[in-house]
PDB file of C-alpha atoms in Angstrom:
ATOM      1  CA  GLY O  22      -4.481 -23.053  -3.966  1.00 74.00           C
ATOM      2  CA  GLN O  23      -5.181 -19.696  -3.771  1.00 85.00           C
ATOM      3  CA  ASN O  24      -9.322 -18.397  -4.242  1.00 91.00           C
ATOM      4  CA  ILE O  25     -11.579 -15.430  -4.014  1.00 95.00           C
ATOM      5  CA  ASP O  26     -14.922 -16.544  -3.623  1.00 96.00           C
ATOM      6  CA  GLN O  27     -17.761 -13.370  -4.559  1.00 97.00           C
ATOM      7  CA  PRO O  28     -21.487 -14.254  -5.574  1.00 97.00           C
ATOM      8  CA  THR O  29     -21.979 -13.985  -9.375  1.00 96.00           C
ATOM      9  CA  GLU O  30     -24.964 -12.009  -9.360  1.00 97.00           C
ATOM     10  CA  MET O  31     -27.052  -9.092  -7.241  1.00 98.00           C
ATOM     11  CA  THR O  32     -30.234  -7.620  -7.464  1.00 98.00           C
ATOM     12  CA  ALA O  33     -31.321  -4.523  -5.496  1.00 97.00           C
ATOM     13  CA  THR O  34     -33.761  -0.883  -5.553  1.00 97.00           C
ATOM     14  CA  GLU O  35     -32.207   2.123  -6.561  1.00 97.00           C
ATOM     15  CA  GLY O  36     -32.018   3.897  -3.698  1.00 97.00           C
ATOM     16  CA  ALA O  37     -32.041   0.774  -1.036  1.00 98.00           C
ATOM     17  CA  ILE O  38     -28.570  -0.178   0.386  1.00 98.00           C
ATOM     18  CA  VAL O  39     -26.601  -3.484  -0.226  1.00 98.00           C
ATOM     19  CA  GLN O  40     -23.681  -5.792   0.636  1.00 98.00           C
ATOM     20  CA  ILE O  41     -20.823  -7.595  -1.641  1.00 98.00           C
ATOM     21  CA  ASN O  42     -19.452 -10.372   0.265  1.00 98.00           C
ATOM     22  CA  CYS O  43     -16.122 -11.360  -0.571  1.00 98.00           C
ATOM     23  CA  THR O  44     -14.072 -14.142   1.072  1.00 98.00           C
ATOM     24  CA  TYR O  45     -10.495 -15.014   0.473  1.00 97.00           C
ATOM     25  CA  GLN O  46      -8.019 -17.964   0.714  1.00 96.00           C
ATOM     26  CA  THR O  47      -4.698 -16.574  -0.528  1.00 93.00           C
ATOM     27  CA  SER O  48      -0.166 -17.132   0.236  1.00 90.00           C
ATOM     28  CA  GLY O  49       0.104 -13.760   2.004  1.00 91.00           C
ATOM     29  CA  PHE O  50      -2.412 -10.790   2.590  1.00 93.00           C
ATOM     30  CA  ASN O  51      -0.882  -7.486   1.035  1.00 91.00           C
ATOM     31  CA  GLY O  52      -3.940  -5.722   1.328  1.00 93.00           C
ATOM     32  CA  LEU O  53      -7.424  -6.041  -0.361  1.00 95.00           C
ATOM     33  CA  PHE O  54      -9.069  -4.135  -3.039  1.00 95.00           C
ATOM     34  CA  TRP O  55     -12.591  -3.233  -4.348  1.00 97.00           C
ATOM     35  CA  TYR O  56     -12.701  -1.918  -8.323  1.00 97.00           C
ATOM     36  CA  GLN O  57     -16.312  -1.360 -10.396  1.00 98.00           C
ATOM     37  CA  GLN O  58     -15.962  -2.298 -13.956  1.00 97.00           C
ATOM     38  CA  HIS O  59     -19.051  -1.233 -16.411  1.00 96.00           C
ATOM     39  CA  ALA O  60     -19.973  -3.342 -19.058  1.00 93.00           C
ATOM     40  CA  GLY O  61     -17.328  -2.901 -21.861  1.00 91.00           C
ATOM     41  CA  GLU O  62     -14.835  -0.978 -20.205  1.00 94.00           C
ATOM     42  CA  ALA O  63     -12.320  -0.806 -17.961  1.00 95.00           C
ATOM     43  CA  PRO O  64     -11.940  -2.060 -13.979  1.00 96.00           C
ATOM     44  CA  THR O  65     -11.527   0.725 -11.943  1.00 96.00           C
ATOM     45  CA  PHE O  66     -10.103   1.627  -8.375  1.00 94.00           C
ATOM     46  CA  LEU O  67     -12.835   1.671  -5.820  1.00 95.00           C
ATOM     47  CA  SER O  68     -11.349   0.779  -2.771  1.00 95.00           C
ATOM     48  CA  TYR O  69      -8.232  -0.545  -0.462  1.00 94.00           C
ATOM     49  CA  ASN O  70      -7.500  -2.059   3.158  1.00 95.00           C
ATOM     50  CA  VAL O  71      -5.244  -4.039   4.698  1.00 93.00           C
ATOM     51  CA  LEU O  72      -6.218  -3.086   8.347  1.00 94.00           C
ATOM     52  CA  ASP O  73      -9.105  -4.895   9.822  1.00 97.00           C
ATOM     53  CA  GLY O  74     -12.526  -2.719  10.341  1.00 97.00           C
ATOM     54  CA  LEU O  75     -14.342  -0.232   8.372  1.00 97.00           C
ATOM     55  CA  GLU O  76     -12.970   2.173   5.026  1.00 94.00           C
ATOM     56  CA  GLU O  77     -15.826   4.873   4.336  1.00 94.00           C
ATOM     57  CA  LYS O  78     -15.279   7.272   1.092  1.00 91.00           C
ATOM     58  CA  GLY O  79     -19.008   8.333   0.223  1.00 94.00           C
ATOM     59  CA  ARG O  80     -21.842   6.336  -0.583  1.00 96.00           C
ATOM     60  CA  PHE O  81     -19.209   3.169  -1.169  1.00 97.00           C
ATOM     61  CA  SER O  82     -17.107   1.388   2.198  1.00 97.00           C
ATOM     62  CA  SER O  83     -15.450  -1.398   2.958  1.00 98.00           C
ATOM     63  CA  PHE O  84     -15.330  -3.127   5.509  1.00 98.00           C
ATOM     64  CA  LEU O  85     -11.952  -6.241   6.578  1.00 98.00           C
ATOM     65  CA  SER O  86     -11.230  -9.206   8.773  1.00 98.00           C
ATOM     66  CA  ARG O  87      -8.225 -11.375   8.028  1.00 96.00           C
ATOM     67  CA  SER O  88      -8.721 -13.045  10.687  1.00 96.00           C
ATOM     68  CA  LYS O  89     -11.990 -14.529   8.513  1.00 96.00           C
ATOM     69  CA  GLY O  90     -10.299 -14.319   5.607  1.00 97.00           C
ATOM     70  CA  TYR O  91     -13.441 -12.143   4.770  1.00 97.00           C
ATOM     71  CA  SER O  92     -14.058  -8.483   3.239  1.00 98.00           C
ATOM     72  CA  TYR O  93     -17.941  -6.570   2.023  1.00 98.00           C
ATOM     73  CA  LEU O  94     -18.490  -3.642   0.121  1.00 98.00           C
ATOM     74  CA  LEU O  95     -21.429  -1.224   0.780  1.00 98.00           C
ATOM     75  CA  LEU O  96     -22.986   0.709  -1.109  1.00 98.00           C
ATOM     76  CA  LYS O  97     -25.412   2.850   0.036  1.00 97.00           C
ATOM     77  CA  GLU O  98     -28.598   4.899  -1.743  1.00 97.00           C
ATOM     78  CA  LEU O  99     -28.412   2.882  -4.882  1.00 98.00           C
ATOM     79  CA  GLN O 100     -28.275   4.851  -8.131  1.00 97.00           C
ATOM     80  CA  MET O 101     -28.818   3.428 -11.510  1.00 97.00           C
ATOM     81  CA  LYS O 102     -25.323   4.346 -12.950  1.00 97.00           C
ATOM     82  CA  ASP O 103     -24.369   1.901  -9.724  1.00 98.00           C
ATOM     83  CA  SER O 104     -24.628  -1.466 -11.713  1.00 98.00           C
ATOM     84  CA  ALA O 105     -21.599  -2.997 -12.561  1.00 97.00           C
ATOM     85  CA  SER O 106     -19.761  -5.570 -11.996  1.00 97.00           C
ATOM     86  CA  TYR O 107     -17.695  -5.446  -8.761  1.00 98.00           C
ATOM     87  CA  LEU O 108     -14.013  -6.850  -8.355  1.00 97.00           C
ATOM     88  CA  CYS O 109     -12.847  -7.900  -5.373  1.00 97.00           C
ATOM     89  CA  ALA O 110      -8.732  -8.754  -5.087  1.00 95.00           C
ATOM     90  CA  VAL O 111      -5.996  -9.654  -3.125  1.00 94.00           C
ATOM     91  CA  LYS O 112      -2.436  -8.895  -2.490  1.00 91.00           C
ATOM     92  CA  ASP O 113      -0.335 -12.002  -1.959  1.00 88.00           C
ATOM     93  CA  SER O 114       3.152 -12.889  -0.240  1.00 87.00           C
ATOM     94  CA  ASN O 115       4.497 -12.011  -3.915  1.00 82.00           C
ATOM     95  CA  TYR O 116       2.406  -8.517  -4.707  1.00 82.00           C
ATOM     96  CA  GLN O 117       0.196 -10.080  -6.653  1.00 85.00           C
ATOM     97  CA  LEU O 118      -3.163  -9.208  -7.325  1.00 88.00           C
ATOM     98  CA  ILE O 119      -5.311 -12.699  -7.173  1.00 91.00           C
ATOM     99  CA  TRP O 120      -8.753 -11.847  -8.389  1.00 93.00           C
ATOM    100  CA  GLY O 121     -12.328 -12.928  -7.789  1.00 94.00           C
ATOM    101  CA  ALA O 122     -14.802 -13.558 -10.953  1.00 94.00           C
ATOM    102  CA  GLY O 123     -16.681 -10.385 -10.270  1.00 95.00           C
ATOM    103  CA  THR O 124     -20.248  -9.669  -8.710  1.00 97.00           C
ATOM    104  CA  LYS O 125     -22.821  -8.643 -11.611  1.00 97.00           C
ATOM    105  CA  LEU O 126     -25.088  -6.145  -9.250  1.00 98.00           C
ATOM    106  CA  ILE O 127     -27.946  -5.155 -11.432  1.00 98.00           C
ATOM    107  CA  ILE O 128     -30.111  -1.961  -9.924  1.00 97.00           C
ATOM    108  CA  LYS O 129     -34.363  -2.038 -10.490  1.00 96.00           C
ATOM    109  CA  PRO O 130     -35.958   1.344 -10.558  1.00 94.00           C
TER     110      PRO O 130
ATOM    111  CA  ILE H  21      -4.522  12.331 -21.018  1.00 59.00           C
ATOM    112  CA  ALA H  22      -2.558  10.460 -18.594  1.00 68.00           C
ATOM    113  CA  GLY H  23      -3.302   7.191 -18.484  1.00 92.00           C
ATOM    114  CA  ILE H  24      -2.738   3.941 -20.238  1.00 96.00           C
ATOM    115  CA  THR H  25      -3.464   3.248 -24.275  1.00 96.00           C
ATOM    116  CA  GLN H  26      -4.079  -0.357 -25.933  1.00 97.00           C
ATOM    117  CA  ALA H  27      -4.188  -0.816 -29.537  1.00 97.00           C
ATOM    118  CA  PRO H  28      -6.306  -2.025 -30.919  1.00 97.00           C
ATOM    119  CA  THR H  29      -9.418  -1.926 -29.297  1.00 96.00           C
ATOM    120  CA  SER H  30     -10.973  -5.292 -30.948  1.00 97.00           C
ATOM    121  CA  GLN H  31      -9.377  -7.458 -34.042  1.00 97.00           C
ATOM    122  CA  ILE H  32     -10.891 -10.963 -35.188  1.00 97.00           C
ATOM    123  CA  LEU H  33      -7.899 -13.264 -35.994  1.00 96.00           C
ATOM    124  CA  ALA H  34      -7.300 -16.327 -38.268  1.00 97.00           C
ATOM    125  CA  ALA H  35      -5.836 -18.908 -35.758  1.00 98.00           C
ATOM    126  CA  GLY H  36      -2.630 -20.006 -36.436  1.00 97.00           C
ATOM    127  CA  ARG H  37      -1.458 -16.094 -37.351  1.00 97.00           C
ATOM    128  CA  ARG H  38       0.493 -13.670 -34.929  1.00 97.00           C
ATOM    129  CA  MET H  39      -0.179 -10.917 -33.383  1.00 97.00           C
ATOM    130  CA  THR H  40       0.497  -8.018 -31.275  1.00 98.00           C
ATOM    131  CA  LEU H  41      -1.275  -6.465 -28.677  1.00 98.00           C
ATOM    132  CA  ARG H  42      -0.015  -2.767 -27.988  1.00 98.00           C
ATOM    133  CA  CYS H  43       0.089  -1.067 -24.506  1.00 98.00           C
ATOM    134  CA  THR H  44       1.543   2.517 -23.681  1.00 97.00           C
ATOM    135  CA  GLN H  45       1.175   3.971 -20.449  1.00 97.00           C
ATOM    136  CA  ASP H  46       2.256   7.624 -19.330  1.00 95.00           C
ATOM    137  CA  MET H  47       2.913   7.814 -15.706  1.00 93.00           C
ATOM    138  CA  ARG H  48       6.081   6.484 -15.315  1.00 93.00           C
ATOM    139  CA  HIS H  49       4.864   3.487 -13.412  1.00 92.00           C
ATOM    140  CA  ASN H  50       7.533   0.952 -12.976  1.00 91.00           C
ATOM    141  CA  ALA H  51       5.011  -2.340 -12.963  1.00 92.00           C
ATOM    142  CA  MET H  52       2.933  -3.637 -15.657  1.00 94.00           C
ATOM    143  CA  TYR H  53      -0.107  -6.387 -16.271  1.00 95.00           C
ATOM    144  CA  TRP H  54      -1.101  -7.855 -19.071  1.00 97.00           C
ATOM    145  CA  TYR H  55      -4.476  -9.997 -18.217  1.00 97.00           C
ATOM    146  CA  ARG H  56      -6.820 -11.290 -19.767  1.00 97.00           C
ATOM    147  CA  GLN H  57     -10.792 -11.430 -18.659  1.00 96.00           C
ATOM    148  CA  ASP H  58     -13.440 -14.687 -19.704  1.00 94.00           C
ATOM    149  CA  LEU H  59     -16.985 -14.736 -18.318  1.00 86.00           C
ATOM    150  CA  GLY H  60     -17.702 -16.529 -14.640  1.00 82.00           C
ATOM    151  CA  LEU H  61     -13.464 -16.458 -14.482  1.00 84.00           C
ATOM    152  CA  GLY H  62     -12.347 -13.204 -13.510  1.00 85.00           C
ATOM    153  CA  LEU H  63      -8.871 -11.834 -14.572  1.00 93.00           C
ATOM    154  CA  ARG H  64      -6.024 -13.600 -14.954  1.00 94.00           C
ATOM    155  CA  LEU H  65      -2.215 -12.076 -14.914  1.00 94.00           C
ATOM    156  CA  ILE H  66      -0.423 -13.331 -18.548  1.00 97.00           C
ATOM    157  CA  HIS H  67       2.726 -11.748 -17.823  1.00 97.00           C
ATOM    158  CA  TYR H  68       4.015  -8.578 -16.313  1.00 94.00           C
ATOM    159  CA  SER H  69       7.059  -6.601 -15.863  1.00 94.00           C
ATOM    160  CA  ASN H  70       8.115  -4.894 -12.251  1.00 90.00           C
ATOM    161  CA  THR H  71      10.937  -3.006 -14.251  1.00 92.00           C
ATOM    162  CA  ALA H  72      11.940  -1.879 -17.753  1.00 94.00           C
ATOM    163  CA  GLY H  73      13.800  -5.059 -18.292  1.00 95.00           C
ATOM    164  CA  THR H  74      12.851  -7.739 -16.768  1.00 95.00           C
ATOM    165  CA  THR H  75       9.546  -9.533 -17.516  1.00 96.00           C
ATOM    166  CA  GLY H  76       7.628 -12.047 -15.449  1.00 94.00           C
ATOM    167  CA  LYS H  77       4.898 -15.033 -16.078  1.00 95.00           C
ATOM    168  CA  GLY H  78       1.552 -15.095 -14.212  1.00 93.00           C
ATOM    169  CA  GLU H  79      -1.516 -17.769 -13.658  1.00 91.00           C
ATOM    170  CA  VAL H  80      -1.797 -18.174 -17.723  1.00 96.00           C
ATOM    171  CA  PRO H  81       1.607 -17.596 -19.804  1.00 97.00           C
ATOM    172  CA  ASP H  82       1.427 -20.471 -22.483  1.00 97.00           C
ATOM    173  CA  GLY H  83       0.848 -19.403 -26.010  1.00 97.00           C
ATOM    174  CA  TYR H  84       2.192 -15.306 -24.936  1.00 98.00           C
ATOM    175  CA  SER H  85       4.839 -13.907 -24.537  1.00 98.00           C
ATOM    176  CA  VAL H  86       5.840  -9.708 -23.395  1.00 98.00           C
ATOM    177  CA  SER H  87       9.137  -7.326 -23.091  1.00 97.00           C
ATOM    178  CA  ARG H  88       9.572  -4.478 -22.044  1.00 97.00           C
ATOM    179  CA  ALA H  89      12.876  -2.683 -23.422  1.00 97.00           C
ATOM    180  CA  ASN H  90      11.605   0.567 -21.801  1.00 96.00           C
ATOM    181  CA  THR H  91       8.984   1.919 -18.748  1.00 96.00           C
ATOM    182  CA  ASP H  92       6.678   3.476 -21.328  1.00 97.00           C
ATOM    183  CA  ASP H  93       5.962  -0.048 -24.080  1.00 97.00           C
ATOM    184  CA  PHE H  94       4.596  -3.346 -22.891  1.00 98.00           C
ATOM    185  CA  PRO H  95       3.316  -5.630 -25.949  1.00 98.00           C
ATOM    186  CA  LEU H  96       1.965  -8.866 -25.662  1.00 98.00           C
ATOM    187  CA  THR H  97       2.571 -11.432 -28.313  1.00 98.00           C
ATOM    188  CA  LEU H  98       0.456 -14.138 -29.692  1.00 98.00           C
ATOM    189  CA  ALA H  99       3.057 -16.660 -31.761  1.00 96.00           C
ATOM    190  CA  SER H 100       0.594 -18.565 -33.146  1.00 97.00           C
ATOM    191  CA  ALA H 101      -3.761 -17.592 -32.098  1.00 97.00           C
ATOM    192  CA  VAL H 102      -5.692 -20.618 -31.239  1.00 98.00           C
ATOM    193  CA  PRO H 103     -10.001 -19.729 -30.800  1.00 97.00           C
ATOM    194  CA  SER H 104      -8.769 -20.830 -26.709  1.00 97.00           C
ATOM    195  CA  GLN H 105      -7.484 -16.587 -26.714  1.00 98.00           C
ATOM    196  CA  THR H 106     -10.960 -15.406 -27.316  1.00 97.00           C
ATOM    197  CA  SER H 107     -10.855 -12.916 -24.553  1.00 97.00           C
ATOM    198  CA  VAL H 108     -11.062  -9.252 -23.619  1.00 97.00           C
ATOM    199  CA  TYR H 109      -7.363  -8.091 -22.925  1.00 98.00           C
ATOM    200  CA  PHE H 110      -6.560  -5.614 -20.200  1.00 98.00           C
ATOM    201  CA  CYS H 111      -3.174  -4.009 -19.721  1.00 98.00           C
ATOM    202  CA  ALA H 112      -2.332  -2.088 -16.207  1.00 96.00           C
ATOM    203  CA  SER H 113       0.307  -0.848 -14.124  1.00 95.00           C
ATOM    204  CA  SER H 114       0.744   0.162 -11.023  1.00 91.00           C
ATOM    205  CA  ASP H 115       3.535   2.604  -9.113  1.00 84.00           C
ATOM    206  CA  GLY H 116       5.256   0.742  -6.927  1.00 66.00           C
ATOM    207  CA  VAL H 117       6.701  -2.872  -6.143  1.00 64.00           C
ATOM    208  CA  GLY H 118       6.774  -4.587  -3.100  1.00 63.00           C
ATOM    209  CA  THR H 119       4.073  -2.455  -1.666  1.00 63.00           C
ATOM    210  CA  GLY H 120       0.888  -2.374  -0.708  1.00 63.00           C
ATOM    211  CA  TYR H 121      -1.184   0.033  -1.049  1.00 69.00           C
ATOM    212  CA  THR H 122      -0.325   0.274  -5.018  1.00 77.00           C
ATOM    213  CA  GLU H 123      -3.495   0.674  -6.929  1.00 85.00           C
ATOM    214  CA  ALA H 124      -3.471  -0.561 -10.708  1.00 90.00           C
ATOM    215  CA  PHE H 125      -4.727   1.846 -13.821  1.00 93.00           C
ATOM    216  CA  PHE H 126      -5.988  -0.196 -16.485  1.00 96.00           C
ATOM    217  CA  GLY H 127      -6.360   0.168 -20.128  1.00 97.00           C
ATOM    218  CA  GLN H 128      -9.733   0.336 -22.293  1.00 96.00           C
ATOM    219  CA  GLY H 129      -9.193  -3.229 -23.179  1.00 96.00           C
ATOM    220  CA  THR H 130      -8.643  -5.455 -26.550  1.00 97.00           C
ATOM    221  CA  ARG H 131     -11.679  -7.456 -27.222  1.00 97.00           C
ATOM    222  CA  LEU H 132      -9.557 -10.370 -29.598  1.00 98.00           C
ATOM    223  CA  THR H 133     -11.981 -13.142 -31.416  1.00 97.00           C
ATOM    224  CA  VAL H 134      -9.508 -15.993 -32.964  1.00 98.00           C
ATOM    225  CA  VAL H 135     -11.672 -18.270 -35.712  1.00 97.00           C
TER     226      VAL H 135
END
């Protein structure tokens, strides 16, 4: 079966750095997405990786290793507004998105 | 403002009743999707449509039906609601089918409670 694993919850301090990991086992691979979802709101797109390596976008970076079935989302200079759930999703061989359950990130002052 | 609109935003529904959740997008995206999101389970695909006039079943299609008469609208119908269909429902759309990078845009969600 297809599976996406992420930690359920993480806690970090304002101003610090946090890394959210995602491992996947899917039938085929056509890219990996990270989305942010604030409580009670819709998911919004953060990043996309299809080749191995690091993609940087401001305070957020996303890394992919296809051989290891592994990705991480790195958030720097954490702000209180970064408190949200972070969803990892993989596009499989049918170009359908397979979603992880999400990681709830709690930022403390 | 361009995007996806869902209606209603929330609903309490008696078990056994029929209900249609509405979804409209104005971005002219080919593909549209219906997901349900339950605590601890993440987003699960109910039905999808790659283009107007076609639909397909996702991971959890039982008890739901969809139609795609035109590009903009993708309603989801619960023929006879059951309590296990209590969930938050998200409609989404994306441009392009069969390609890797196609960002999905989501509606604001419909919170449905079946009692």
